[in-house]
C-alpha positions as a Markdown table, in Angstrom:
| # | Residue | x | y | z |
|---|---|---|---|---|
| 1 | Met | -8.6 | 12.4 | 16.0 |
| 2 | His | -6.1 | 10.7 | 13.4 |
| 3 | Arg | -4.7 | 7.9 | 13.7 |
| 4 | Pro | -1.2 | 7.9 | 11.7 |
| 5 | Ala | -1.8 | 6.3 | 8.1 |
| 6 | Arg | 0.6 | 6.4 | 5.1 |
| 7 | Leu | -2.5 | 7.5 | 3.2 |
| 8 | Leu | -5.5 | 9.0 | 3.7 |
| 9 | Thr | -7.4 | 6.8 | 1.8 |
| 10 | Ala | -9.9 | 3.6 | 2.8 |
| 11 | Ala | -9.6 | 0.6 | 1.5 |
| 12 | Leu | -12.1 | -1.2 | 1.8 |
| 13 | Thr | -11.3 | 1.8 | 1.9 |
| 14 | Ala | -11.6 | -0.1 | 1.5 |
| 15 | Ser | -7.4 | 3.3 | 5.3 |
| 16 | Ala | -9.6 | 2.3 | 7.9 |
| 17 | Ala | -7.3 | 4.7 | 10.3 |
| 18 | Leu | -10.1 | 7.2 | 9.6 |
| 19 | Leu | -12.4 | 4.8 | 9.7 |
| 20 | Leu | -12.0 | 3.0 | 12.9 |
| 21 | Thr | -11.6 | 6.4 | 14.7 |
| 22 | Ala | -15.0 | 7.2 | 13.4 |
| 23 | Cys | -16.6 | 3.7 | 14.3 |
| 24 | Gly | -14.3 | 1.2 | 16.6 |
| 25 | Ser | -14.1 | -1.9 | 15.7 |
| 26 | Gly | -17.3 | -2.9 | 17.2 |
| 27 | Gly | -20.6 | -4.6 | 15.0 |
| 28 | Gly | -23.9 | -3.2 | 14.2 |
| 29 | Asp | -24.5 | -0.1 | 15.3 |
| 30 | Glu | -28.1 | 0.2 | 13.6 |
| 31 | Ser | -29.4 | 3.3 | 15.6 |
| 32 | Ser | -26.1 | 4.9 | 14.5 |
| 33 | Ser | -26.5 | 3.8 | 10.4 |
| 34 | Asp | -30.4 | 5.1 | 10.3 |
| 35 | Lys | -29.8 | 8.5 | 11.6 |
| 36 | Ile | -26.7 | 8.7 | 8.6 |
| 37 | Ala | -28.2 | 7.2 | 6.0 |
| 38 | Gly | -31.9 | 8.9 | 6.8 |
| 39 | Ala | -30.3 | 11.7 | 7.9 |
| 40 | Asp | -32.3 | 14.9 | 5.7 |
| 41 | Ser | -29.3 | 16.4 | 4.3 |
| 42 | Ala | -26.8 | 16.9 | 0.9 |
| 43 | Glu | -24.1 | 14.7 | 2.3 |
| 44 | Thr | -26.9 | 11.9 | 2.7 |
| 45 | Pro | -24.8 | 8.7 | 1.5 |
| 46 | Ser | -27.1 | 6.9 | -1.0 |
| 47 | Ala | -27.1 | 5.4 | -4.2 |
| 48 | Ser | -26.6 | 6.9 | -7.6 |
| 49 | Ala | -29.3 | 7.9 | -9.5 |
| 50 | Ser | -27.4 | 6.9 | -12.4 |
| 51 | Ala | -28.1 | 3.4 | -10.8 |
| 52 | Ser | -28.0 | 0.3 | -13.9 |
| 53 | Ala | -28.6 | -3.1 | -14.3 |
| 54 | Ser | -25.6 | -5.3 | -13.8 |
| 55 | Ala | -25.2 | -9.4 | -14.7 |
| 56 | Asp | -27.3 | -10.8 | -11.0 |
| 57 | Gly | -30.3 | -8.0 | -12.5 |
| 58 | Ile | -29.5 | -6.1 | -9.3 |
| 59 | Asp | -30.1 | -1.6 | -9.6 |
| 60 | Arg | -26.0 | -0.6 | -8.7 |
| 61 | Pro | -25.2 | 2.8 | -7.9 |
| 62 | Glu | -22.6 | 3.5 | -11.3 |
| 63 | Ile | -19.2 | 4.1 | -10.1 |
| 64 | Lys | -16.3 | 5.5 | -12.0 |
| 65 | Leu | -12.6 | 6.5 | -10.0 |
| 66 | Pro | -10.6 | 9.3 | -11.4 |
| 67 | Ser | -7.9 | 8.2 | -14.2 |
| 68 | Asp | -4.7 | 8.5 | -11.6 |
| 69 | Met | -6.8 | 6.6 | -9.3 |
| 70 | Lys | -6.6 | 2.7 | -9.7 |
| 71 | Asn | -7.9 | -0.2 | -7.1 |
| 72 | Val | -6.2 | -3.6 | -9.1 |
| 73 | Phe | -8.1 | -6.9 | -6.4 |
| 74 | Glu | -6.1 | -10.3 | -7.1 |
| 75 | Asp | -8.4 | -13.4 | -6.7 |
| 76 | Arg | -11.2 | -12.4 | -8.1 |
| 77 | Gln | -12.4 | -16.0 | -8.8 |
| 78 | Thr | -12.3 | -18.2 | -6.8 |
| 79 | Gly | -14.8 | -20.9 | -8.4 |
| 80 | Asp | -17.9 | -20.7 | -6.3 |
| 81 | Pro | -20.6 | -18.5 | -7.2 |
| 82 | Gln | -21.7 | -17.0 | -3.5 |
| 83 | Lys | -18.1 | -16.7 | -2.1 |
| 84 | Asp | -17.1 | -14.6 | -6.2 |
| 85 | Ala | -20.4 | -12.8 | -5.7 |
| 86 | Ile | -19.1 | -11.6 | -2.2 |
| 87 | Leu | -15.5 | -10.6 | -2.9 |
| 88 | Ala | -17.5 | -8.6 | -6.2 |
| 89 | Asp | -19.4 | -6.3 | -3.4 |
| 90 | Asn | -16.2 | -6.2 | -1.5 |
| 91 | Glu | -14.9 | -5.0 | -4.2 |
| 92 | Arg | -17.3 | -1.8 | -5.5 |
| 93 | Ala | -18.2 | -0.9 | -1.7 |
| 94 | Ile | -13.9 | 0.0 | -1.6 |
| 95 | Ser | -13.7 | 1.3 | -4.6 |
| 96 | Thr | -17.6 | 4.3 | -3.4 |
| 97 | Val | -15.6 | 5.8 | -0.6 |
| 98 | Asp | -12.8 | 6.5 | -2.9 |
| 99 | Gln | -14.7 | 8.0 | -5.5 |
| 100 | Ala | -16.4 | 10.2 | -2.5 |
| 101 | Met | -13.6 | 11.6 | -2.5 |
| 102 | Ala | -12.5 | 12.2 | -5.6 |
| 103 | Tyr | -15.7 | 13.8 | -6.7 |
| 104 | Gly | -16.4 | 15.2 | -3.6 |
| 105 | Asp | -20.1 | 13.8 | -3.3 |
| 106 | Met | -21.4 | 11.5 | -0.6 |
| 107 | Lys | -24.8 | 11.8 | -2.0 |
| 108 | Lys | -24.3 | 10.2 | -5.0 |
| 109 | Ser | -21.1 | 7.7 | -4.1 |
| 110 | Gly | -23.6 | 4.2 | -3.6 |
| 111 | Met | -21.7 | 3.9 | 0.1 |
| 112 | Ala | -24.8 | 3.1 | 1.6 |
| 113 | Phe | -25.5 | 0.7 | -0.9 |
| 114 | Tyr | -22.5 | -1.8 | 0.1 |
| 115 | Tyr | -21.9 | -0.7 | 3.3 |
| 116 | Thr | -24.6 | -0.7 | 6.6 |
| 117 | Asp | -24.9 | 0.0 | 10.4 |
| 118 | Ser | -21.1 | 0.8 | 11.9 |
| 119 | Ala | -19.4 | 0.7 | 8.6 |
| 120 | Leu | -21.4 | 2.5 | 7.3 |
| 121 | Thr | -21.3 | 5.0 | 9.9 |
| 122 | Gly | -17.0 | 4.8 | 10.5 |
| 123 | Val | -17.0 | 5.0 | 6.1 |
| 124 | Tyr | -19.6 | 8.5 | 6.2 |
| 125 | Tyr | -17.1 | 10.0 | 8.8 |
| 126 | Tyr | -14.1 | 8.9 | 7.1 |
| 127 | Ala | -15.1 | 10.2 | 3.5 |
| 128 | Lys | -16.6 | 13.6 | 5.2 |
| 129 | Asp | -13.2 | 14.3 | 7.4 |
| 130 | Asn | -11.2 | 13.7 | 3.8 |
| 131 | Ile | -13.7 | 16.2 | 1.6 |
| 132 | Ala | -13.7 | 18.6 | 4.1 |
| 133 | Arg | -9.7 | 18.2 | 3.6 |
| 134 | Lys | -9.9 | 18.5 | -0.3 |
| 135 | Thr | -7.5 | 15.2 | 0.7 |
| 136 | Ala | -7.6 | 12.2 | -1.9 |
| 137 | Trp | -5.0 | 9.6 | -3.3 |
| 138 | Ala | -3.6 | 8.7 | -6.5 |
| 139 | Gly | -1.7 | 5.6 | -7.9 |
| 140 | Thr | -2.4 | 2.3 | -7.4 |
| 141 | Leu | -3.6 | 0.2 | -4.3 |
| 142 | Arg | -3.4 | -4.0 | -4.3 |
| 143 | Tyr | -6.1 | -5.9 | -3.2 |
| 144 | Phe | -4.2 | -9.7 | -2.6 |
| 145 | Asp | -4.8 | -12.6 | -0.5 |
| 146 | Arg | -8.5 | -12.1 | -0.4 |
| 147 | Gln | -10.5 | -15.0 | 1.4 |
| 148 | Val | -13.5 | -15.6 | 2.0 |
| 149 | Arg | -15.3 | -17.3 | 4.9 |
| 150 | Val | -19.6 | -18.4 | 4.7 |
| 151 | Phe | -21.8 | -18.8 | 7.2 |
| 152 | Asp | -24.4 | -19.4 | 5.7 |
| 153 | Lys | -27.0 | -17.9 | 2.5 |
| 154 | Thr | -26.7 | -14.2 | 4.4 |
| 155 | Ser | -23.8 | -13.9 | 6.6 |
| 156 | Ala | -20.0 | -14.4 | 5.7 |
| 157 | Ala | -16.7 | -12.8 | 6.6 |
| 158 | Val | -14.1 | -11.4 | 3.5 |
| 159 | Thr | -10.2 | -11.5 | 4.4 |
| 160 | Tyr | -7.3 | -9.7 | 2.5 |
| 161 | Cys | -4.6 | -7.1 | 2.2 |
| 162 | Ala | -3.8 | -4.0 | 1.3 |
| 163 | Asp | -1.0 | -2.6 | -0.7 |
| 164 | Glu | -0.5 | 1.1 | -0.9 |
| 165 | Ser | 3.5 | 1.3 | -1.8 |
| 166 | Asn | 2.1 | 2.7 | -5.5 |
| 167 | Ala | -0.9 | 5.2 | -4.2 |
| 168 | Asn | 0.0 | 8.6 | -2.3 |
| 169 | Val | -1.7 | 11.5 | -1.4 |
| 170 | Lys | -2.8 | 13.8 | -3.6 |
| 171 | Asp | -3.9 | 17.5 | -2.4 |
| 172 | Leu | -7.2 | 18.5 | -5.2 |
| 173 | Lys | -6.5 | 21.8 | -3.9 |
| 174 | Thr | -3.5 | 22.4 | -6.0 |
| 175 | Asp | -4.0 | 18.4 | -7.6 |
| 176 | Lys | -0.4 | 18.2 | -6.0 |
| 177 | Val | 0.4 | 14.5 | -5.5 |
| 178 | Asn | 2.3 | 13.9 | -2.2 |
| 179 | Val | 4.8 | 11.1 | -2.0 |
| 180 | Val | 5.0 | 9.2 | 0.6 |
| 181 | Glu | 7.4 | 7.1 | 1.4 |
| 182 | Thr | 6.9 | 3.4 | 1.8 |
| 183 | Ser | 6.8 | 1.2 | 5.1 |
| 184 | Pro | 5.1 | -1.2 | 6.6 |
| 185 | Asp | 2.8 | 0.5 | 7.3 |
| 186 | Ser | 1.8 | 0.7 | 3.8 |
| 187 | Tyr | 0.6 | -2.5 | 3.7 |
| 188 | Val | -3.0 | -3.5 | 5.8 |
| 189 | Tyr | -4.8 | -6.0 | 6.3 |
| 190 | Tyr | -8.1 | -5.9 | 6.8 |
| 191 | Asn | -11.4 | -8.4 | 8.4 |
| 192 | Thr | -15.0 | -7.4 | 6.9 |
| 193 | Ser | -18.0 | -9.2 | 8.2 |
| 194 | Val | -20.9 | -9.2 | 5.4 |
| 195 | Arg | -24.2 | -10.3 | 5.4 |
| 196 | Lys | -26.7 | -10.1 | 2.7 |
| 197 | Asn | -29.9 | -7.5 | 2.3 |
| 198 | Ser | -33.4 | -8.3 | 0.9 |
| 199 | Asp | -32.2 | -6.8 | -2.5 |
| 200 | Gly | -29.1 | -9.7 | -2.7 |
| 201 | Val | -26.5 | -7.3 | -1.8 |
| 202 | Trp | -24.1 | -8.2 | 0.6 |
| 203 | Gln | -23.5 | -5.5 | 2.5 |
| 204 | Ile | -20.1 | -4.7 | 4.8 |
| 205 | Trp | -21.5 | -4.5 | 8.0 |
| 206 | Lys | -18.5 | -4.9 | 10.7 |
| 207 | Leu | -14.5 | -3.6 | 9.4 |
| 208 | Asp | -11.1 | -4.4 | 11.4 |
| 209 | Glu | -8.3 | -3.5 | 10.3 |
| 210 | Asp | -4.1 | -3.9 | 11.5 |
| 211 | Arg | -2.0 | -1.7 | 9.4 |
| 212 | Gly | 1.5 | -2.7 | 9.4 |
| 213 | Ala | 0.5 | -6.4 | 9.2 |
| 214 | Lys | 3.7 | -9.0 | 8.7 |
| 215 | Arg | 1.1 | -11.9 | 7.1 |
| 216 | Cys | 1.1 | -8.6 | 3.8 |
| 217 | Gln | 5.1 | -7.5 | 4.3 |
| 218 | Pro | 6.2 | -8.2 | 0.7 |
């Protein structure tokens, strides 16, 4: 069931309206994510075969969004290497969901590289639903007031706001962009829990959203 949302997109997904419908706001449900990630299906989310080593030496899935889909991430540099690495993986996570919808390919989206547990379950079914509807978005999504709270060497929380006022719903069957009126619901507050896996990737395992949050309003 769809919750009312300005866009049919995730942010970090990155829109969590459908994501939360699928996975709720609960914590790590490893059995759910394992079932999806290990399913014998062409739609199974996995790292792209065209992964390449990044500056940190990690072989990461390639992420490339279409020219009419742009994510703008503010507050990228904190001066703390650990926090900067967490924010960088947060950006990549959000973009993998957008990439899946834009190209209709979850297998090479990279979602399972950056999401795990209930968060992976949510983005998987979120993307799958939008792909079935042939729906994505076009325009610019702005992510701001990005904050990292580090708990230890392998766990942290990332909070941020999303501004959807300059993005609109795109019908992939017709390439028509349907303009959506800006409202308080165009601004969303996200609270994510992340942990560093054995490969050094900061994966999102839990995500909560507050659409229309006052703290994110202009």
